mmCIF file of C-alpha atoms in Angstrom:
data_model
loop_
_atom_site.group_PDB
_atom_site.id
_atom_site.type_symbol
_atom_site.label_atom_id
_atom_site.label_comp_id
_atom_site.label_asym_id
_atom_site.label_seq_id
_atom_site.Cartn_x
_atom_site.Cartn_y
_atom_site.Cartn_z
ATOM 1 C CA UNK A 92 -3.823 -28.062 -8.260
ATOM 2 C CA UNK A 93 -3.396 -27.329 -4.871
ATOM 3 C CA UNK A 94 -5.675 -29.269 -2.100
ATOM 4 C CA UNK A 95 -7.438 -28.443 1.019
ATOM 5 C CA UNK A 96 -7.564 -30.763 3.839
ATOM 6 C CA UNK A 97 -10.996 -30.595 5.280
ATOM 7 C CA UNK A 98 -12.582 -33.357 8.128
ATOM 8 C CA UNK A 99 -14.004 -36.331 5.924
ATOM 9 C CA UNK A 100 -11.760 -35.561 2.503
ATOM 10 C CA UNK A 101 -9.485 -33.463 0.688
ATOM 11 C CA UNK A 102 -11.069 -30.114 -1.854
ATOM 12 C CA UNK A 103 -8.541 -29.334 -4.646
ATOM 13 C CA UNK A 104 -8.392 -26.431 -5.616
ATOM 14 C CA UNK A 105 -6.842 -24.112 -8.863
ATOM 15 C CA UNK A 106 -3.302 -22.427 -8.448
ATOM 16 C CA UNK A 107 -3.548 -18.543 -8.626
ATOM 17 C CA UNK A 108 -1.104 -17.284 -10.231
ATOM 18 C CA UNK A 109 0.876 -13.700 -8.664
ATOM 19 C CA UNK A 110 3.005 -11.386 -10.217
ATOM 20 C CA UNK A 111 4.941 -8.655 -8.404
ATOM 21 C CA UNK A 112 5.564 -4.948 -9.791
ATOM 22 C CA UNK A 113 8.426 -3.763 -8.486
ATOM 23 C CA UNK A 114 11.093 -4.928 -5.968
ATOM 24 C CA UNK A 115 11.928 -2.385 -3.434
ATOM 25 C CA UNK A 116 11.584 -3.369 0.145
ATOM 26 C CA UNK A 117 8.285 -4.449 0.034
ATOM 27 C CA UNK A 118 8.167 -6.520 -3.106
ATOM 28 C CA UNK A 119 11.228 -8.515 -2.581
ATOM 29 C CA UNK A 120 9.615 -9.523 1.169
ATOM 30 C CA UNK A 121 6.811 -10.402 -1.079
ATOM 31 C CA UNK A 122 8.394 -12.217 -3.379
ATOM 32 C CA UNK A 123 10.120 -14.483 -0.683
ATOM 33 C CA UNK A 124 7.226 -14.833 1.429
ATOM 34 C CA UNK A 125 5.383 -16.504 -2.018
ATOM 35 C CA UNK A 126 8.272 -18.562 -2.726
ATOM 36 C CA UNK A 127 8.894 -20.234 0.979
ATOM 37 C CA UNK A 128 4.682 -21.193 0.508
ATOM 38 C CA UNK A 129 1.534 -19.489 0.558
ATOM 39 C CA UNK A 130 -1.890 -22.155 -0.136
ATOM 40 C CA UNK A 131 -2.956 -21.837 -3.379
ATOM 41 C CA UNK A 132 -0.531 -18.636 -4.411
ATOM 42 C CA UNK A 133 2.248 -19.233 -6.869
ATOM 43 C CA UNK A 134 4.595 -16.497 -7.972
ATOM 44 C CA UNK A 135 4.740 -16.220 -11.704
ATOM 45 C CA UNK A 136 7.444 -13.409 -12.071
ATOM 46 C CA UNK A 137 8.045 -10.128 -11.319
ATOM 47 C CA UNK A 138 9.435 -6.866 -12.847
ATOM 48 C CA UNK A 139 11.271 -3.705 -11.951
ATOM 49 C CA UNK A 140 13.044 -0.851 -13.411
ATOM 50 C CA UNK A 141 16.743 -2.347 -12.500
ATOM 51 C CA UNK A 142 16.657 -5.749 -14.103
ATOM 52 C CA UNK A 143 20.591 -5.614 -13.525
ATOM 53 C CA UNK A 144 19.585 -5.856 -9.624
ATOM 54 C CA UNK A 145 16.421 -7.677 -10.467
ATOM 55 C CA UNK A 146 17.100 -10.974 -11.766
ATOM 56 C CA UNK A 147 19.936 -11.935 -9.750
ATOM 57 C CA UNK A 148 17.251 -11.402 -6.543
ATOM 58 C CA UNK A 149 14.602 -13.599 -8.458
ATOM 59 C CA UNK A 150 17.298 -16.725 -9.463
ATOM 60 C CA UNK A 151 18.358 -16.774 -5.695
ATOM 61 C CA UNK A 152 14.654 -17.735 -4.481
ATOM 62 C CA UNK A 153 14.317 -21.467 -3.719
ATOM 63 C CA UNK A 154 12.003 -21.914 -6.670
ATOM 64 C CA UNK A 155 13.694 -19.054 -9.332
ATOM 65 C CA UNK A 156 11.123 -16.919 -10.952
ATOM 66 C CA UNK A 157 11.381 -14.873 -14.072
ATOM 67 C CA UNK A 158 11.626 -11.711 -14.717
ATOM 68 C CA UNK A 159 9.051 -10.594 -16.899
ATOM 69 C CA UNK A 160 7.957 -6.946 -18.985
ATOM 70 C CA UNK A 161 5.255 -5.242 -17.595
ATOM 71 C CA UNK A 162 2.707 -6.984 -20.137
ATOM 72 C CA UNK A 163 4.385 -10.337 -20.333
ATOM 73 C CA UNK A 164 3.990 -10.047 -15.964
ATOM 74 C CA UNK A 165 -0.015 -9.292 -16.607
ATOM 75 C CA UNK A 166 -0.582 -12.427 -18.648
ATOM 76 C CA UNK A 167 1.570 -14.596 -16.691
ATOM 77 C CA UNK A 168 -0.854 -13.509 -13.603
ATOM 78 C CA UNK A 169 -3.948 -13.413 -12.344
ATOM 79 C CA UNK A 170 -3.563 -11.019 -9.319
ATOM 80 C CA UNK A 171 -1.170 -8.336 -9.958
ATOM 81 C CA UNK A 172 0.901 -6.778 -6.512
ATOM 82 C CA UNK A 173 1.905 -3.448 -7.568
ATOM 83 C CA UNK A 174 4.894 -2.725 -5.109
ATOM 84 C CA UNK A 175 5.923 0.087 -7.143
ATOM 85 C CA UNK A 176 5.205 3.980 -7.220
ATOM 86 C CA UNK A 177 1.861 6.178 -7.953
ATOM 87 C CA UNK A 178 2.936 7.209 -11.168
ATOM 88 C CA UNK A 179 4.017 3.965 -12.438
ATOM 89 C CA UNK A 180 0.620 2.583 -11.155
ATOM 90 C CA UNK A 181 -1.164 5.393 -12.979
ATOM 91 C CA UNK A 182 1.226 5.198 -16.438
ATOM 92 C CA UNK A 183 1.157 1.913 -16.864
ATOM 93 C CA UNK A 184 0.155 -0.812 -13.633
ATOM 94 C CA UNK A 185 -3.587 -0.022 -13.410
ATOM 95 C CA UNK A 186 -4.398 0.554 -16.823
ATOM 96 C CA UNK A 187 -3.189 -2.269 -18.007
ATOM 97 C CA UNK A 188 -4.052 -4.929 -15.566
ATOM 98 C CA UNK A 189 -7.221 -3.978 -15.436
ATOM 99 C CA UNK A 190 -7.943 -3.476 -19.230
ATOM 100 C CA UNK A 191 -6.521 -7.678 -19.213
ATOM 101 C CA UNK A 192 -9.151 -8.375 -16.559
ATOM 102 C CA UNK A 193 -6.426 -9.268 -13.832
ATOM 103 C CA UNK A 194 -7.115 -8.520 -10.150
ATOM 104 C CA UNK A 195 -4.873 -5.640 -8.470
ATOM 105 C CA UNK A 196 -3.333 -5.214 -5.459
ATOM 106 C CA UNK A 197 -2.332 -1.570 -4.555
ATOM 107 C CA UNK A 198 0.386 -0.559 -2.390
ATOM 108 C CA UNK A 199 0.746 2.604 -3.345
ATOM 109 C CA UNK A 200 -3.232 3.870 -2.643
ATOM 110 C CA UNK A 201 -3.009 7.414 -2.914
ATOM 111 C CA UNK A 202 -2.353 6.762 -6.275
ATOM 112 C CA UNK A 203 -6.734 5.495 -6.472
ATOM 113 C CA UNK A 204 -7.749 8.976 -5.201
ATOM 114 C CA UNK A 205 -9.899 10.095 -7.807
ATOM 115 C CA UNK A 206 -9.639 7.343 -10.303
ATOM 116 C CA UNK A 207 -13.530 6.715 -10.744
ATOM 117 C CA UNK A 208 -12.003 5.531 -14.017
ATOM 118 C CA UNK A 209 -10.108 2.695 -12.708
ATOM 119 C CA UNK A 210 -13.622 1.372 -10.786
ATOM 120 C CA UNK A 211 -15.642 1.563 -13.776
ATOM 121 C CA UNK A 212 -12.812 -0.339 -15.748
ATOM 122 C CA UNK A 213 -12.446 -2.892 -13.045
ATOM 123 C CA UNK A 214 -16.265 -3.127 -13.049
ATOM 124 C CA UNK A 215 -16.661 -3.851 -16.748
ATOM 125 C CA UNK A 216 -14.180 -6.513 -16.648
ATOM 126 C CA UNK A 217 -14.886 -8.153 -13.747
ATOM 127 C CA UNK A 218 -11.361 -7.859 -11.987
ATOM 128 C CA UNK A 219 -11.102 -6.105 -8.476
ATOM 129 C CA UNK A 220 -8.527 -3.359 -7.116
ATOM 130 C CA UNK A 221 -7.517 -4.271 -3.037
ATOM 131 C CA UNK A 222 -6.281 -1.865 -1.243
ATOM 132 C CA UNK A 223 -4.361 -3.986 1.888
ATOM 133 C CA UNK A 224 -4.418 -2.176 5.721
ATOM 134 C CA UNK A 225 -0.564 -1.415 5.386
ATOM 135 C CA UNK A 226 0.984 0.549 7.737
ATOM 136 C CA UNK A 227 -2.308 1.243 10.006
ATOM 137 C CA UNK A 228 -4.742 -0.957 11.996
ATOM 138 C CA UNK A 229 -8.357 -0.179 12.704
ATOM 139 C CA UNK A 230 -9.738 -0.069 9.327
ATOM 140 C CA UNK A 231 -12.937 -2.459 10.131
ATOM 141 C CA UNK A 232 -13.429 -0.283 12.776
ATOM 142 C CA UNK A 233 -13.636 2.771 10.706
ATOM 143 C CA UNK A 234 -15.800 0.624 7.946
ATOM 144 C CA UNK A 235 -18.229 -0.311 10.431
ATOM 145 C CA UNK A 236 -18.352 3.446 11.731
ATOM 146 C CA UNK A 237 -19.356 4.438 8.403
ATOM 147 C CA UNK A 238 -22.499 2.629 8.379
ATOM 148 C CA UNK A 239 -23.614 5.389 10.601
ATOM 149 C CA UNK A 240 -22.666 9.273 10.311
ATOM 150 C CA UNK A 241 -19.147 10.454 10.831
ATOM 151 C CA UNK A 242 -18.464 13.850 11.863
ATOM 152 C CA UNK A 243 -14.205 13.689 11.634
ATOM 153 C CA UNK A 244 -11.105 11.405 10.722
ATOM 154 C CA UNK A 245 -7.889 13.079 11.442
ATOM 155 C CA UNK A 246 -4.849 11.654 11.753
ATOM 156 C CA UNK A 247 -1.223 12.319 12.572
ATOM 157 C CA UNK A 248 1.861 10.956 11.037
ATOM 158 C CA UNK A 249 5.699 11.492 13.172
ATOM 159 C CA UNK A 250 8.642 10.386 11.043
ATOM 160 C CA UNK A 251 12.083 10.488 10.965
ATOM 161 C CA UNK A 252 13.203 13.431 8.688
ATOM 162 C CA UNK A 253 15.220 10.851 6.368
ATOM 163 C CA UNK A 254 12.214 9.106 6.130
ATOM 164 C CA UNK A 255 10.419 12.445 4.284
ATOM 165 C CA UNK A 256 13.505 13.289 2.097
ATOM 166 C CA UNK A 257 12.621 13.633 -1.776
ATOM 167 C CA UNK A 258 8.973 14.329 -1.247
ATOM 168 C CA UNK A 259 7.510 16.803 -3.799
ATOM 169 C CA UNK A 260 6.356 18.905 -0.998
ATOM 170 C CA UNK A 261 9.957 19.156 0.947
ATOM 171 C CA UNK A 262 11.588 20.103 -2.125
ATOM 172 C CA UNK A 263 8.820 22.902 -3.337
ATOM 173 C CA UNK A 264 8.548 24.435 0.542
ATOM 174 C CA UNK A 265 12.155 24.081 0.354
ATOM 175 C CA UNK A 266 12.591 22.335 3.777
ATOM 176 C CA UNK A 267 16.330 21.611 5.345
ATOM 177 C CA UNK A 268 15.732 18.015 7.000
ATOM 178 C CA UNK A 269 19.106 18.026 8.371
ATOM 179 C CA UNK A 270 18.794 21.156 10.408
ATOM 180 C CA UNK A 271 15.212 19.589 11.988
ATOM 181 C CA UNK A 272 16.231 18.551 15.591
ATOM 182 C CA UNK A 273 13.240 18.820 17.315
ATOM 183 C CA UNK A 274 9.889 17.556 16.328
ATOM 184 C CA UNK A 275 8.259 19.900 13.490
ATOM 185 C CA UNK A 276 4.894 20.131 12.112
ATOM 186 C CA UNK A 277 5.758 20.268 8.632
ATOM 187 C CA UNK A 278 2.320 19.363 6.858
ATOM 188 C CA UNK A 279 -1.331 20.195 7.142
ATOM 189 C CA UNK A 280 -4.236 19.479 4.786
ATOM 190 C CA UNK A 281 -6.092 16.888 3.646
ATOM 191 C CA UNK A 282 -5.717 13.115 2.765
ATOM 192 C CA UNK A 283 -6.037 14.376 -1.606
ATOM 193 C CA UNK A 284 -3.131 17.304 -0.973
ATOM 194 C CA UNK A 285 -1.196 15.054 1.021
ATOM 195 C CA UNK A 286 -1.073 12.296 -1.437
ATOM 196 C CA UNK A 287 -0.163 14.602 -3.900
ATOM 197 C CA UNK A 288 2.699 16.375 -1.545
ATOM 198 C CA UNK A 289 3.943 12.892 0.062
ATOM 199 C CA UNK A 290 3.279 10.372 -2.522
ATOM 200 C CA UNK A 291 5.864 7.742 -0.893
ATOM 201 C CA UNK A 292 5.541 8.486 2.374
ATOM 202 C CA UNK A 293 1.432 8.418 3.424
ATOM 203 C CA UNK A 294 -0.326 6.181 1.772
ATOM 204 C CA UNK A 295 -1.438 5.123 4.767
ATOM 205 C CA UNK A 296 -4.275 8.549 5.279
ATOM 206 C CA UNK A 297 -5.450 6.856 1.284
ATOM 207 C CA UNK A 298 -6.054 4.035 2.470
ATOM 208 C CA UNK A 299 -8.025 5.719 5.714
ATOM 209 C CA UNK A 300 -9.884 7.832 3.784
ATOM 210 C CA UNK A 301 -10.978 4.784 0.846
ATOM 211 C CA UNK A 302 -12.195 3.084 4.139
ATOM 212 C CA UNK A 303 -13.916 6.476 5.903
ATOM 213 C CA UNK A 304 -15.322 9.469 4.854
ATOM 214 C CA UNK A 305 -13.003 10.035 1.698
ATOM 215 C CA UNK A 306 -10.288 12.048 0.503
ATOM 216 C CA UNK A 307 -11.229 15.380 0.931
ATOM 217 C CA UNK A 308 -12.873 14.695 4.834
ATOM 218 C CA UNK A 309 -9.940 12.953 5.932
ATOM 219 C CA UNK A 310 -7.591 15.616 7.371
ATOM 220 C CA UNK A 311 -3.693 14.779 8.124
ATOM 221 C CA UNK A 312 -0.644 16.242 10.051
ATOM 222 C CA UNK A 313 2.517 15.008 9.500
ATOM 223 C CA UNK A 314 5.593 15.698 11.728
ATOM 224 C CA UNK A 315 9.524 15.144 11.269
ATOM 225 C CA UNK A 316 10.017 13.444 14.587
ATOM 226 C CA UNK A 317 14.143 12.950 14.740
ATOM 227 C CA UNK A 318 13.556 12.065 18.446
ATOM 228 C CA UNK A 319 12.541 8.589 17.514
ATOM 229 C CA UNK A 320 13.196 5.897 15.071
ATOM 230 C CA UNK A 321 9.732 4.569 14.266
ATOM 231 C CA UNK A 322 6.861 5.593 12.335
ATOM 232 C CA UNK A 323 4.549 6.478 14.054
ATOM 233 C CA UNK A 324 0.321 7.096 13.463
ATOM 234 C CA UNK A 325 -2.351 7.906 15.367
ATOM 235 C CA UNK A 326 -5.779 8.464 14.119
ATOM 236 C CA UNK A 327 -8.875 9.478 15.471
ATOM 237 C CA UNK A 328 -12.403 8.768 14.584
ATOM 238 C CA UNK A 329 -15.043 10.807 15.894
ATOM 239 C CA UNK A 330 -19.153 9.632 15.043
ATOM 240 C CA UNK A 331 -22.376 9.067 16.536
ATOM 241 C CA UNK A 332 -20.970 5.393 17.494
ATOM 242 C CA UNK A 333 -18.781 7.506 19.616
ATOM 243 C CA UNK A 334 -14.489 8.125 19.685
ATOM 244 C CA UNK A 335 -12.203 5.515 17.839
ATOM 245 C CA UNK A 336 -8.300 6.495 18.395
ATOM 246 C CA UNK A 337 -5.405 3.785 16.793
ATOM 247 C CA UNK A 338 -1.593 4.372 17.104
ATOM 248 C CA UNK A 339 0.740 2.835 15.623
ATOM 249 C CA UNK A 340 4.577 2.375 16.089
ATOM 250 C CA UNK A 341 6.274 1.033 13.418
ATOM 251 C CA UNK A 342 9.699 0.050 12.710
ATOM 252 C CA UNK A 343 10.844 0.828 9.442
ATOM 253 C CA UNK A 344 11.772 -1.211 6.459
ATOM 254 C CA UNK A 345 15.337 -1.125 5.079
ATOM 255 C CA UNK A 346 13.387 1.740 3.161
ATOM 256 C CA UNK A 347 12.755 4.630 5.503
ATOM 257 C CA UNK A 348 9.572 5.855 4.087
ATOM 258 C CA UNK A 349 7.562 2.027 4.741
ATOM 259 C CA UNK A 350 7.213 0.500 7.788
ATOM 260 C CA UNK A 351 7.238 -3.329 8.359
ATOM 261 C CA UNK A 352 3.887 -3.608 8.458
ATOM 262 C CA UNK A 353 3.162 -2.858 5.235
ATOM 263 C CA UNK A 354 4.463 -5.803 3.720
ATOM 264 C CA UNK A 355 3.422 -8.052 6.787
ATOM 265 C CA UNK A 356 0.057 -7.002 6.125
ATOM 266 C CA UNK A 357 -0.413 -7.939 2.289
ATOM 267 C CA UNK A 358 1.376 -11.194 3.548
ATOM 268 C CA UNK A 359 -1.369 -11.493 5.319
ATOM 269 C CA UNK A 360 -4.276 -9.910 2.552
ATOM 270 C CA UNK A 361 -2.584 -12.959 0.576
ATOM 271 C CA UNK A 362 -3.055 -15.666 2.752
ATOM 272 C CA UNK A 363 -6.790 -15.295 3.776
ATOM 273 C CA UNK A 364 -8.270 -13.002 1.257
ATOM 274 C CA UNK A 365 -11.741 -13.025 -0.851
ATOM 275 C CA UNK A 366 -12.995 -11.197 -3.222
ATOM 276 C CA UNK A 367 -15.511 -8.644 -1.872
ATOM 277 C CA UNK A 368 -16.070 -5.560 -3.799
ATOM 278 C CA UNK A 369 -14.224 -3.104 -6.895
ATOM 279 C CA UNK A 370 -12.318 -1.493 -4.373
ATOM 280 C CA UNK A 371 -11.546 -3.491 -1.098
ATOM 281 C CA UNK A 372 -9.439 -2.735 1.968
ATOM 282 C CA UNK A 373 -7.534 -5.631 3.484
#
């Protein structure tokens, strides 16, 4: 057990255990960030689609963890991180971790548009789906507006093009990112069509709208901005509290599509967490 140093005595407490889904850019920051120490985490395994590439990452962590299957990773755990992609959260993550009753962390959010499904599953077996803040900030802000009425949550997204390439939606409009060299709207719609068109690249408008007004209120642009290096956000909140705006500048990951942030902040959802609700932004 791990213990908690309070004034008068020490409060032990039980070890959770974590298991990671996926080990892209995010989930191998993860993975580290568990293994140098987190109170009361310990990381139980994790899995990915190259286990050729996987394992040799997991041996090299100070305390080597295993790599596990999918199902063996859900009963090592009891809070499941997926770091992976919407359809392998749809396929296989969700359903299963929360059919075993295991708490999930989602990454990839615009993957829980819709998925009444996953709530009432989550509900019946008493596990919860958090949704971290990611690559924004601001989210209390827009959770507190929402006790009162909102009239509009927009919100525009400037990347660089590489940072858009193999989207469904740049393939099917059949957009030439290399021949961008000035900034270009290149997307307009709403948070549901633009999780659907971007699916790696704005998860960030999911988790806006889960927080807000919802999917289909929440209304996006996104740019390819090859002026700059960062990925940038701004979003703006309009109510009878009055005018909320956020930007954000972030420097991207070794992957193009995430920014930094994302991983810093379920670092952070990990360290000072608690359970709240089915669905919970962190």
């Amino acid at each position: 057990a791990a213990v908690i140093r309070v004034p008068g005595g020490m409060i032990p407490c039980a070890i959770m255990e974590v298991g990671v889904v996926g080990l892209g850019a995010i989930g191998r920051q993860l993975c580290r960030a568990l293994d140098e120490g987190i109170v009361g985490l310990h990381l139980a395994g994790a899995t990915a689609r190259d286990r050729q590439k996987a394992e040799p990452f997991l041996k090299s962590l100070g305390s080597p963890a295993p790599f596990l299957s999918l199902d063996e990773l859900v009963r090592a755990s009891d809070l499941v991180i997926e770091a992976s992609t919407q359809a392998h959260l749809r396929d296989e993550i969700a359903p299963r971790t929360l059919a075993a009753g295991k708490d999930l962390v989602v990454l990839s959010c615009g993957g829980l548009i819709g998925r009444q499904d996953w709530i009432d599953l989550a509900t019946a077996n008493r596990c919860r789906i958090y949704v971290p803040s990611a690559a924004i900030a601001g989210l209390d802000g827009v959770k507190g507006a929402k006790v009162g009425v909102i009239d509009s949550v927009t919100m525009e997204t400037r990347k660089p093009p590489r940072g858009l390439a193999g989207a469904p939606w740049i393939e099917s409009q059949k957009i030439d990112l290399d021949a961008i060299t000035r900034e270009t709207l290149i997307f307009e719609g709403t948070a549901t069509e633009a999780c659907r068109a971007f699916p790696a690249n704005v998860n960030v408008v999911a988790a806006l709208s889960l927080a807000g007004i919802g999917p289909e209120k929440t209304r996006i642009r996104i740019f390819a901005s090859p002026e700059q290096p960062l990925n940038r956000h701004r979003i703006t909140v309009q109510g009878e509290f009055g005018r909320l705006t956020i930007e954000i500048e972030n420097v991207p990951s070794e992957n193009p599509r995430t920014g930094k942030l994302s991983y810093l902040s379920t670092i952070a959802f990990l360290r000072v967490s608690t359970p709240m609700a089915p669905i919970e932004n962190r």
